[in-house]
Short mmCIF file of C-alpha atoms in Angstrom, two decimals:
data_model
loop_
_atom_site.label_atom_id
_atom_site.label_comp_id
_atom_site.label_asym_id
_atom_site.label_seq_id
_atom_site.Cartn_x
_atom_site.Cartn_y
_atom_site.Cartn_z
CA UNK A 1 -67.63 -181.25 17.49
CA UNK A 2 -66.11 -180.19 14.34
CA UNK A 3 -63.41 -177.21 14.27
CA UNK A 4 -65.08 -174.00 13.22
CA UNK A 5 -61.80 -172.01 12.67
CA UNK A 6 -59.46 -173.48 10.58
CA UNK A 7 -55.77 -173.97 11.38
CA UNK A 8 -54.87 -171.58 8.86
CA UNK A 9 -56.53 -168.89 10.37
CA UNK A 10 -55.57 -169.89 13.96
CA UNK A 11 -51.81 -169.46 12.82
CA UNK A 12 -52.44 -166.07 11.54
CA UNK A 13 -53.91 -166.22 7.96
CA UNK A 14 -52.25 -164.95 5.21
CA UNK A 15 -49.96 -162.89 6.96
CA UNK A 16 -48.70 -165.77 9.05
CA UNK A 17 -48.20 -168.10 6.15
CA UNK A 18 -45.26 -166.34 5.08
CA UNK A 19 -42.99 -167.45 7.79
CA UNK A 20 -44.83 -170.77 8.34
CA UNK A 21 -44.00 -171.43 4.42
CA UNK A 22 -40.32 -170.21 4.80
CA UNK A 23 -39.59 -172.33 7.77
CA UNK A 24 -41.16 -175.59 6.24
CA UNK A 25 -39.13 -174.38 2.70
CA UNK A 26 -35.92 -174.21 4.91
CA UNK A 27 -36.61 -177.64 6.22
CA UNK A 28 -37.14 -178.97 2.43
CA UNK A 29 -34.00 -177.69 0.94
CA UNK A 30 -31.77 -178.86 3.83
CA UNK A 31 -32.85 -182.45 3.41
CA UNK A 32 -30.36 -183.95 0.89
CA UNK A 33 -33.19 -186.36 -0.16
CA UNK A 34 -35.22 -183.58 -1.45
CA UNK A 35 -33.00 -180.30 -2.55
CA UNK A 36 -31.80 -181.81 -5.62
CA UNK A 37 -35.40 -181.35 -7.03
CA UNK A 38 -35.53 -177.82 -6.09
CA UNK A 39 -31.90 -177.02 -7.73
CA UNK A 40 -33.03 -175.39 -10.66
CA UNK A 41 -35.98 -173.69 -9.35
CA UNK A 42 -36.47 -169.86 -8.91
CA UNK A 43 -36.96 -169.34 -4.87
CA UNK A 44 -39.46 -166.87 -5.02
CA UNK A 45 -41.61 -169.20 -7.46
CA UNK A 46 -40.89 -171.92 -5.19
CA UNK A 47 -41.96 -170.07 -1.89
CA UNK A 48 -45.07 -168.80 -3.75
CA UNK A 49 -45.92 -172.36 -4.55
CA UNK A 50 -45.28 -173.82 -1.17
CA UNK A 51 -47.50 -171.08 0.34
CA UNK A 52 -50.22 -172.04 -1.89
CA UNK A 53 -49.83 -175.67 -0.80
CA UNK A 54 -49.86 -175.02 2.55
CA UNK A 55 -52.85 -172.66 2.51
CA UNK A 56 -54.52 -175.43 1.09
CA UNK A 57 -53.58 -178.10 3.45
CA UNK A 58 -54.23 -175.62 6.56
CA UNK A 59 -57.72 -175.33 5.49
CA UNK A 60 -57.32 -171.89 4.01
CA UNK A 61 -58.91 -170.41 0.79
CA UNK A 62 -58.03 -173.20 -1.54
CA UNK A 63 -55.66 -172.19 -4.38
CA UNK A 64 -54.15 -175.34 -5.28
CA UNK A 65 -55.98 -178.48 -6.55
CA UNK A 66 -54.98 -182.07 -6.75
CA UNK A 67 -54.90 -181.99 -10.66
CA UNK A 68 -52.33 -178.63 -10.33
CA UNK A 69 -50.15 -180.64 -7.87
CA UNK A 70 -50.19 -183.61 -10.37
CA UNK A 71 -48.96 -181.43 -13.39
CA UNK A 72 -46.46 -179.68 -11.02
CA UNK A 73 -44.87 -183.11 -10.18
CA UNK A 74 -45.12 -184.84 -13.50
CA UNK A 75 -41.77 -184.57 -14.72
CA UNK A 76 -40.38 -186.21 -11.68
CA UNK A 77 -40.75 -189.74 -12.47
CA UNK A 78 -38.47 -191.09 -9.88
CA UNK A 79 -40.58 -189.72 -7.02
CA UNK A 80 -41.72 -192.33 -4.61
CA UNK A 81 -43.35 -192.70 -1.00
CA UNK A 82 -40.15 -191.79 0.71
CA UNK A 83 -39.91 -188.38 -0.89
CA UNK A 84 -43.48 -187.73 0.04
CA UNK A 85 -43.25 -189.04 3.59
CA UNK A 86 -40.48 -186.87 4.05
CA UNK A 87 -41.99 -183.69 2.99
CA UNK A 88 -44.87 -184.92 5.50
CA UNK A 89 -42.15 -185.08 8.28
CA UNK A 90 -41.15 -181.34 7.76
CA UNK A 91 -44.57 -180.17 7.64
CA UNK A 92 -45.36 -181.75 10.81
CA UNK A 93 -42.21 -180.46 12.61
CA UNK A 94 -42.73 -176.99 11.25
CA UNK A 95 -46.31 -176.72 12.42
CA UNK A 96 -45.46 -178.05 15.71
CA UNK A 97 -42.51 -175.45 15.73
CA UNK A 98 -45.43 -172.81 15.14
CA UNK A 99 -47.14 -174.35 18.04
CA UNK A 100 -49.85 -176.81 16.17
CA UNK A 101 -51.07 -179.24 18.83
CA UNK A 102 -51.38 -183.04 18.04
CA UNK A 103 -55.00 -183.00 16.54
CA UNK A 104 -54.09 -180.32 14.36
CA UNK A 105 -51.05 -181.91 13.08
CA UNK A 106 -52.80 -185.15 12.48
CA UNK A 107 -55.82 -183.17 10.54
CA UNK A 108 -53.16 -181.55 8.43
CA UNK A 109 -51.33 -185.02 7.57
CA UNK A 110 -54.38 -186.45 6.39
CA UNK A 111 -55.27 -183.61 4.05
CA UNK A 112 -51.93 -183.79 2.49
CA UNK A 113 -51.98 -187.79 2.38
CA UNK A 114 -55.00 -187.09 0.39
CA UNK A 115 -53.01 -185.93 -2.48
CA UNK A 116 -50.18 -188.50 -2.11
CA UNK A 117 -51.31 -189.77 -5.46
CA UNK A 118 -51.50 -186.47 -7.08
CA UNK A 119 -47.73 -185.68 -6.23
CA UNK A 120 -46.58 -189.34 -7.19
CA UNK A 121 -48.66 -189.44 -10.15
CA UNK A 122 -50.39 -192.66 -9.66
CA UNK B 1 -62.86 -139.97 -5.58
CA UNK B 2 -60.56 -138.82 -8.72
CA UNK B 3 -57.69 -140.97 -10.26
CA UNK B 4 -55.24 -138.99 -12.35
CA UNK B 5 -53.07 -141.00 -14.71
CA UNK B 6 -51.31 -139.97 -17.79
CA UNK B 7 -52.58 -136.31 -17.32
CA UNK B 8 -56.13 -137.88 -17.79
CA UNK B 9 -58.71 -137.58 -14.64
CA UNK B 10 -61.24 -140.69 -14.04
CA UNK B 11 -63.66 -141.01 -11.39
CA UNK B 12 -63.33 -144.21 -8.81
CA UNK B 13 -66.42 -145.30 -7.58
CA UNK B 14 -66.92 -145.83 -3.81
CA UNK B 15 -64.91 -149.39 -2.86
CA UNK B 16 -63.91 -149.93 -6.48
CA UNK B 17 -59.99 -150.79 -6.64
CA UNK B 18 -57.74 -148.74 -8.72
CA UNK B 19 -57.19 -151.43 -11.17
CA UNK B 20 -61.08 -151.90 -11.81
CA UNK B 21 -61.53 -148.13 -11.94
CA UNK B 22 -58.98 -148.11 -14.75
CA UNK B 23 -60.63 -150.90 -16.37
CA UNK B 24 -63.90 -149.60 -16.23
CA UNK B 25 -62.65 -146.24 -18.05
CA UNK B 26 -60.84 -148.52 -20.79
CA UNK B 27 -57.25 -147.95 -19.42
CA UNK B 28 -55.64 -151.11 -19.45
CA UNK B 29 -52.44 -151.70 -17.05
CA UNK B 30 -50.94 -155.26 -16.68
CA UNK B 31 -52.58 -157.38 -14.23
CA UNK B 32 -53.20 -161.20 -13.37
CA UNK B 33 -54.37 -162.59 -10.12
CA UNK B 34 -56.49 -159.33 -9.09
CA UNK B 35 -55.77 -160.64 -5.63
CA UNK B 36 -52.54 -158.88 -4.39
CA UNK B 37 -50.44 -162.15 -5.21
CA UNK B 38 -48.73 -161.82 -8.50
CA UNK B 39 -47.79 -158.18 -8.26
CA UNK B 40 -48.26 -157.66 -12.07
CA UNK B 41 -50.55 -154.67 -11.34
CA UNK B 42 -47.73 -152.55 -9.29
CA UNK B 43 -47.85 -148.86 -9.82
CA UNK B 44 -46.23 -145.91 -8.33
CA UNK B 45 -48.32 -143.00 -6.45
CA UNK B 46 -47.20 -139.61 -7.42
CA UNK B 47 -49.67 -137.84 -5.30
CA UNK B 48 -51.72 -139.19 -2.74
CA UNK B 49 -51.77 -142.00 -0.64
CA UNK B 50 -53.57 -145.41 -1.90
CA UNK B 51 -53.45 -146.68 2.06
CA UNK B 52 -51.66 -149.64 3.33
CA UNK B 53 -53.60 -152.46 2.35
CA UNK B 54 -52.72 -151.58 -1.35
CA UNK B 55 -49.00 -152.06 -0.11
CA UNK B 56 -49.44 -155.59 1.28
CA UNK B 57 -46.86 -157.73 0.51
CA UNK B 58 -44.35 -155.30 -1.13
CA UNK B 59 -40.67 -154.88 0.51
CA UNK B 60 -40.33 -151.57 2.65
CA UNK B 61 -38.23 -150.06 0.13
CA UNK B 62 -40.70 -150.33 -2.86
CA UNK B 63 -43.39 -149.14 -0.29
CA UNK B 64 -40.70 -145.84 0.28
CA UNK B 65 -40.50 -145.56 -3.23
CA UNK B 66 -44.41 -145.23 -3.39
CA UNK B 67 -45.23 -148.21 -5.36
CA UNK B 68 -48.77 -150.20 -4.34
CA UNK B 69 -50.85 -152.86 -5.98
CA UNK B 70 -53.56 -151.40 -8.12
CA UNK B 71 -55.88 -154.42 -7.30
CA UNK B 72 -55.64 -153.97 -3.60
CA UNK B 73 -56.03 -150.16 -3.40
CA UNK B 74 -59.56 -148.86 -2.62
CA UNK B 75 -58.71 -145.09 -2.06
CA UNK B 76 -60.32 -142.87 0.20
CA UNK B 77 -59.00 -139.63 -1.36
CA UNK B 78 -57.67 -138.65 -4.84
CA UNK B 79 -54.41 -140.08 -6.05
CA UNK B 80 -52.15 -139.48 -9.21
CA UNK B 81 -50.61 -142.46 -10.40
CA UNK B 82 -47.75 -143.29 -12.80
CA UNK B 83 -46.64 -147.01 -14.32
CA UNK B 84 -43.96 -148.69 -12.33
CA UNK B 85 -41.88 -148.64 -15.71
CA UNK B 86 -42.33 -145.27 -16.53
CA UNK B 87 -39.00 -143.39 -17.10
CA UNK B 88 -38.46 -140.01 -16.91
CA UNK B 89 -35.09 -139.30 -18.77
CA UNK B 90 -32.67 -136.18 -17.74
CA UNK B 91 -29.89 -135.22 -20.29
CA UNK B 92 -26.25 -135.52 -18.94
CA UNK B 93 -22.91 -134.90 -19.94
CA UNK B 94 -19.66 -137.00 -19.12
CA UNK B 95 -17.35 -135.47 -17.00
CA UNK B 96 -14.44 -137.89 -16.62
CA UNK B 97 -13.81 -141.57 -16.87
CA UNK B 98 -10.80 -142.92 -15.22
CA UNK B 99 -9.27 -146.13 -14.18
CA UNK B 100 -9.66 -146.97 -10.57
CA UNK B 101 -8.55 -150.10 -10.72
CA UNK B 102 -7.86 -152.99 -13.10
CA UNK B 103 -10.50 -153.16 -15.70
CA UNK B 104 -12.64 -150.71 -13.93
CA UNK B 105 -13.53 -147.05 -14.94
CA UNK B 106 -14.46 -144.33 -12.31
CA UNK B 107 -17.32 -142.48 -14.50
CA UNK B 108 -18.58 -139.01 -13.46
CA UNK B 109 -21.64 -137.70 -15.28
CA UNK B 110 -23.47 -134.25 -14.85
CA UNK B 111 -26.98 -134.37 -15.18
CA UNK B 112 -28.71 -130.90 -16.42
CA UNK B 113 -30.70 -131.24 -13.37
CA UNK B 114 -30.47 -132.71 -9.76
CA UNK B 115 -31.61 -136.13 -9.80
CA UNK B 116 -33.29 -137.65 -6.60
CA UNK B 117 -32.24 -141.25 -5.55
CA UNK B 118 -31.57 -143.49 -2.83
CA UNK B 119 -27.79 -144.60 -2.56
CA UNK B 120 -27.78 -148.02 -4.03
CA UNK B 121 -29.99 -147.57 -6.76
CA UNK B 122 -29.30 -147.84 -10.27
CA UNK B 123 -29.59 -145.70 -13.57
CA UNK B 124 -30.02 -146.64 -17.23
CA UNK B 125 -27.42 -144.50 -19.16
CA UNK B 126 -27.66 -144.18 -22.78
CA UNK B 127 -25.25 -142.52 -25.26
CA UNK B 128 -25.19 -141.73 -28.90
CA UNK B 129 -26.31 -144.37 -31.25
CA UNK B 130 -28.94 -145.43 -28.64
CA UNK B 131 -26.83 -147.88 -26.69
CA UNK B 132 -28.01 -148.36 -23.16
CA UNK B 133 -26.64 -149.64 -20.14
CA UNK B 134 -27.66 -149.78 -16.30
CA UNK B 135 -24.94 -149.04 -13.59
CA UNK B 136 -25.22 -148.56 -9.95
CA UNK B 137 -25.02 -144.97 -8.41
CA UNK B 138 -21.70 -145.02 -6.30
CA UNK B 139 -21.83 -141.35 -5.01
CA UNK B 140 -24.04 -139.98 -2.21
CA UNK B 141 -26.76 -137.14 -3.19
CA UNK B 142 -24.75 -134.52 -1.85
CA UNK B 143 -21.56 -135.83 -3.81
CA UNK B 144 -23.34 -136.04 -6.78
CA UNK B 145 -24.83 -132.43 -6.46
CA UNK B 146 -21.17 -131.12 -5.99
CA UNK B 147 -18.99 -133.68 -8.70
CA UNK B 148 -21.47 -135.37 -10.38
CA UNK B 149 -23.04 -138.78 -10.35
CA UNK B 150 -20.20 -141.50 -9.92
CA UNK B 151 -20.47 -144.96 -11.71
CA UNK B 152 -18.07 -147.80 -11.35
CA UNK B 153 -17.88 -149.29 -14.96
CA UNK B 154 -16.33 -152.54 -15.78
CA UNK B 155 -14.65 -152.50 -19.11
CA UNK B 156 -15.33 -155.37 -21.29
CA UNK B 157 -13.15 -156.08 -24.19
CA UNK B 158 -15.07 -154.47 -27.32
CA UNK B 159 -17.93 -153.18 -24.82
CA UNK B 160 -20.30 -150.53 -26.55
CA UNK B 161 -20.83 -148.74 -23.74
CA UNK B 162 -17.41 -149.29 -21.58
CA UNK B 163 -15.25 -148.72 -24.86
CA UNK B 164 -16.90 -145.78 -25.47
CA UNK B 165 -16.51 -144.27 -22.17
CA UNK B 166 -13.00 -145.13 -21.76
CA UNK B 167 -11.99 -142.76 -24.81
CA UNK B 168 -14.95 -140.23 -25.12
CA UNK B 169 -14.15 -136.80 -24.77
CA UNK B 170 -15.40 -134.71 -21.68
CA UNK B 171 -18.88 -133.01 -22.50
CA UNK B 172 -19.97 -135.99 -24.55
CA UNK B 173 -23.84 -135.90 -24.28
CA UNK B 174 -25.73 -138.70 -22.61
CA UNK B 175 -29.21 -139.55 -21.37
CA UNK B 176 -30.11 -140.79 -18.23
CA UNK B 177 -33.07 -142.66 -16.89
CA UNK B 178 -35.06 -142.60 -13.52
CA UNK B 179 -33.32 -143.82 -10.64
CA UNK B 180 -34.56 -147.54 -9.98
CA UNK B 181 -33.88 -150.68 -7.70
CA UNK B 182 -34.93 -152.03 -4.14
CA UNK B 183 -31.30 -152.22 -2.91
CA UNK B 184 -31.17 -149.16 -0.72
CA UNK B 185 -31.03 -148.09 3.03
CA UNK B 186 -34.14 -147.68 4.73
CA UNK B 187 -33.41 -144.88 7.69
CA UNK B 188 -35.56 -145.73 10.69
CA UNK B 189 -36.20 -149.30 10.26
CA UNK B 190 -35.22 -152.08 12.52
CA UNK B 191 -32.17 -151.98 14.13
CA UNK B 192 -30.44 -155.27 13.05
CA UNK B 193 -27.15 -156.03 11.55
CA UNK B 194 -26.68 -155.13 7.88
CA UNK B 195 -24.76 -157.73 5.88
CA UNK B 196 -23.72 -156.38 2.40
CA UNK B 197 -22.09 -158.75 -0.13
CA UNK B 198 -20.97 -158.41 -3.71
CA UNK B 199 -18.95 -159.79 -6.65
CA UNK B 200 -16.78 -157.39 -9.05
CA UNK B 201 -18.38 -153.99 -9.53
CA UNK B 202 -21.50 -155.21 -7.27
CA UNK B 203 -19.46 -153.70 -4.55
CA UNK B 204 -20.03 -150.32 -5.40
CA UNK B 205 -23.60 -149.59 -4.65
CA UNK B 206 -22.98 -151.69 -1.35
CA UNK B 207 -20.38 -148.95 -0.30
CA UNK B 208 -22.81 -146.22 -1.05
CA UNK B 209 -25.46 -148.04 1.00
CA UNK B 210 -23.15 -148.66 3.64
CA UNK B 211 -22.23 -145.11 3.87
CA UNK B 212 -25.89 -143.93 3.75
CA UNK B 213 -26.65 -146.62 6.55
CA UNK B 214 -23.34 -144.90 8.63
CA UNK B 215 -24.57 -141.39 7.91
CA UNK B 216 -28.01 -142.40 9.16
CA UNK B 217 -25.94 -143.94 12.62
CA UNK B 218 -27.54 -147.25 11.79
CA UNK B 219 -27.81 -148.75 15.35
CA UNK B 220 -26.62 -152.13 14.30
CA UNK B 221 -23.10 -153.86 12.81
CA UNK B 222 -22.51 -153.22 9.35
CA UNK B 223 -20.56 -156.05 7.50
CA UNK B 224 -19.19 -155.71 3.87
CA UNK B 225 -17.90 -158.52 1.87
CA UNK B 226 -16.34 -158.15 -1.58
CA UNK B 227 -15.81 -161.15 -3.35
CA UNK B 228 -13.94 -161.68 -7.03
CA UNK B 229 -12.67 -164.51 -8.80
CA UNK B 230 -9.06 -163.28 -9.03
CA UNK B 231 -6.92 -160.52 -7.09
CA UNK B 232 -7.77 -158.10 -10.12
CA UNK B 233 -11.35 -157.67 -9.28
CA UNK B 234 -10.83 -156.59 -5.72
CA UNK B 235 -10.50 -153.23 -7.33
CA UNK B 236 -10.98 -151.22 -4.34
CA UNK B 237 -8.16 -152.89 -2.64
CA UNK B 238 -8.01 -155.59 0.17
CA UNK B 239 -8.36 -153.19 3.10
CA UNK B 240 -11.48 -151.29 3.97
CA UNK B 241 -12.05 -148.56 1.15
CA UNK B 242 -10.96 -144.96 2.59
CA UNK B 243 -14.33 -143.40 1.87
CA UNK B 244 -16.18 -146.07 3.93
CA UNK B 245 -13.56 -145.87 6.77
CA UNK B 246 -13.84 -142.08 6.82
CA UNK B 247 -17.88 -142.16 7.11
CA UNK B 248 -17.47 -144.63 10.05
CA UNK B 249 -14.96 -142.26 11.75
CA UNK B 250 -17.35 -139.42 11.31
CA UNK B 251 -20.18 -141.51 12.62
CA UNK B 252 -18.11 -142.72 15.67
CA UNK B 253 -17.18 -139.05 16.34
CA UNK B 254 -20.97 -138.34 16.79
CA UNK B 255 -21.95 -141.25 18.81
CA UNK B 256 -21.44 -141.75 22.57
CA UNK B 257 -18.23 -144.09 23.51
CA UNK B 258 -21.05 -146.75 24.30
CA UNK B 259 -22.68 -146.71 21.15
CA UNK B 260 -19.84 -147.97 19.09
CA UNK B 261 -20.96 -150.56 16.27
CA UNK B 262 -18.62 -152.27 14.45
CA UNK B 263 -18.05 -151.84 10.64
CA UNK B 264 -16.32 -154.99 8.97
CA UNK B 265 -14.97 -155.28 5.28
CA UNK B 266 -13.88 -158.68 4.24
CA UNK B 267 -12.47 -159.79 0.71
CA UNK B 268 -12.95 -163.28 -0.63
CA UNK B 269 -11.07 -164.69 -3.56
CA UNK B 270 -12.19 -167.51 -5.68
CA UNK B 271 -8.55 -167.87 -7.01
CA UNK B 272 -7.65 -168.79 -2.98
CA UNK B 273 -10.38 -171.30 -3.05
CA UNK B 274 -13.10 -168.90 -1.27
CA UNK B 275 -16.35 -169.06 -1.91
CA UNK B 276 -18.53 -165.88 -1.38
CA UNK B 277 -21.71 -167.90 -0.23
CA UNK B 278 -19.47 -169.55 2.41
CA UNK B 279 -18.01 -166.41 3.67
CA UNK B 280 -21.22 -164.55 3.81
CA UNK B 281 -22.49 -167.70 6.01
CA UNK B 282 -19.46 -167.33 8.09
CA UNK B 283 -20.14 -163.68 8.45
CA UNK B 284 -23.81 -164.26 9.85
CA UNK B 285 -22.47 -166.91 12.33
CA UNK B 286 -20.00 -164.56 13.48
CA UNK B 287 -22.79 -161.81 14.33
CA UNK B 288 -23.97 -164.32 16.69
CA UNK B 289 -27.49 -162.78 16.28
CA UNK B 290 -31.02 -164.14 15.68
CA UNK B 291 -30.91 -164.34 11.85
CA UNK B 292 -34.36 -163.05 11.57
CA UNK B 293 -33.11 -159.38 12.37
CA UNK B 294 -30.53 -159.53 9.79
CA UNK B 295 -30.98 -157.58 6.66
CA UNK B 296 -29.19 -158.37 3.51
CA UNK B 297 -28.09 -156.47 0.57
CA UNK B 298 -26.47 -158.81 -2.31
CA UNK B 299 -25.31 -157.06 -5.66
CA UNK B 300 -23.16 -158.80 -8.45
CA UNK B 301 -23.09 -161.77 -10.83
CA UNK B 302 -26.72 -163.44 -11.22
CA UNK B 303 -24.98 -166.86 -10.02
CA UNK B 304 -23.19 -165.60 -7.19
CA UNK B 305 -26.09 -163.63 -5.82
CA UNK B 306 -28.23 -166.53 -6.06
CA UNK B 307 -26.25 -168.77 -4.54
CA UNK B 308 -25.68 -166.31 -1.35
CA UNK B 309 -29.48 -165.79 -1.34
CA UNK B 310 -30.03 -169.26 -0.86
CA UNK B 311 -27.40 -169.84 1.83
CA UNK B 312 -28.91 -166.68 3.72
CA UNK B 313 -32.28 -168.03 3.48
CA UNK B 314 -31.31 -171.35 4.56
CA UNK B 315 -29.29 -169.61 7.53
CA UNK B 316 -32.60 -168.14 8.80
CA UNK B 317 -32.99 -164.79 7.14
CA UNK B 318 -36.49 -164.29 5.65
CA UNK B 319 -36.37 -163.71 1.88
CA UNK B 320 -38.59 -160.49 2.43
CA UNK B 321 -35.20 -159.17 4.44
CA UNK B 322 -32.54 -160.17 1.42
CA UNK B 323 -32.57 -157.27 -1.27
CA UNK B 324 -30.63 -158.48 -4.55
CA UNK B 325 -29.54 -156.45 -7.72
CA UNK B 326 -28.26 -158.68 -10.39
CA UNK B 327 -25.57 -157.77 -12.65
CA UNK B 328 -26.23 -159.38 -15.96
CA UNK B 329 -23.70 -158.28 -18.75
CA UNK B 330 -25.39 -156.83 -21.63
CA UNK B 331 -23.52 -159.14 -24.33
CA UNK B 332 -21.44 -156.03 -25.21
#
């Protein structure tokens, strides 16, 4: 059986995404491997982008495409799998904190993994 | 439905958004995503209520000021709106400008008619020659009505406004713009701790906000932090300013003994190796509460404000609960 209601909706839709996004972004900023990439960025703009990314991977109204992710990360030429894996780890941890079960987290990880090559510009 | 804007009345079709109605009538306002995310189409309701959906995503202080998003507003009754940036000017006269501390003037201005504002908001001040600068209002509204609007102005060497204020004769004419800004106390909002931190003259609006909170008997701790790079910058002194302590005492007198909520005042000096972002984080930790219940007001130099905001966010405050006012010198 396929999931009729996306995790996005089950978490609470656009109203809840704000809390999920902030929790996810906090983890990313606290990670020494990832934080330097966010130093120069305006926090509000970043949170807005993270919210769009999360909306996409959680099955909400798609606002973010692989091409946009590619363009957004194009200048970060030293990104590699360990950075991407770190972000995936924070994403999974955040979702579990908000009560997502194993199946949901796996499904989201699969969607996120599908944009690995875009983010790493491969 | 009727929409009034700039003195003209426009019809609004049932279910049509304010933005679409204006566009249909050829009235352009800034807009981008048309979906409630970018907030480019923010406007202000002067008469009427656009409904709660139109205020989605806007901070409570903006909502209280009547702002809403034109793309989301589908009004069910008549509305009069104004652009967010529209300024109504008020003429004023300089009452006095006296040093309050090293390099800072206490300026008093008397507007020709009473101005409505929330303590903590700022106002554009224009003098002859068209020189304009933005300053936060320090006095509470009843004080402004009695002795004029009070500002704390940092004197910059050769400052086109601060230098002029220091020596202009009493009675000199000025123009004031409409009070603006999202940093002000919201009575009736959640009863969590208030954390107010500022650098330099950024402390001035924070003292006003804290006094307003105390006057409203805010049911939670109120913590203020004043930071400066050198001792001269702590122009209100190292101890809690009398005006604040007096307000706290008046509030305490009216409360039941069990209601006591502490007011705290701390200073931080970079010349002593202090970092205001660290002091703010330590203060938060000292409150020993759920960070999600804390509201923070940050005012002062852009870099310090950005660092404090980031530190508080990382410590668990939501960005939506952090109100920031960045003071940017005009380049004199």
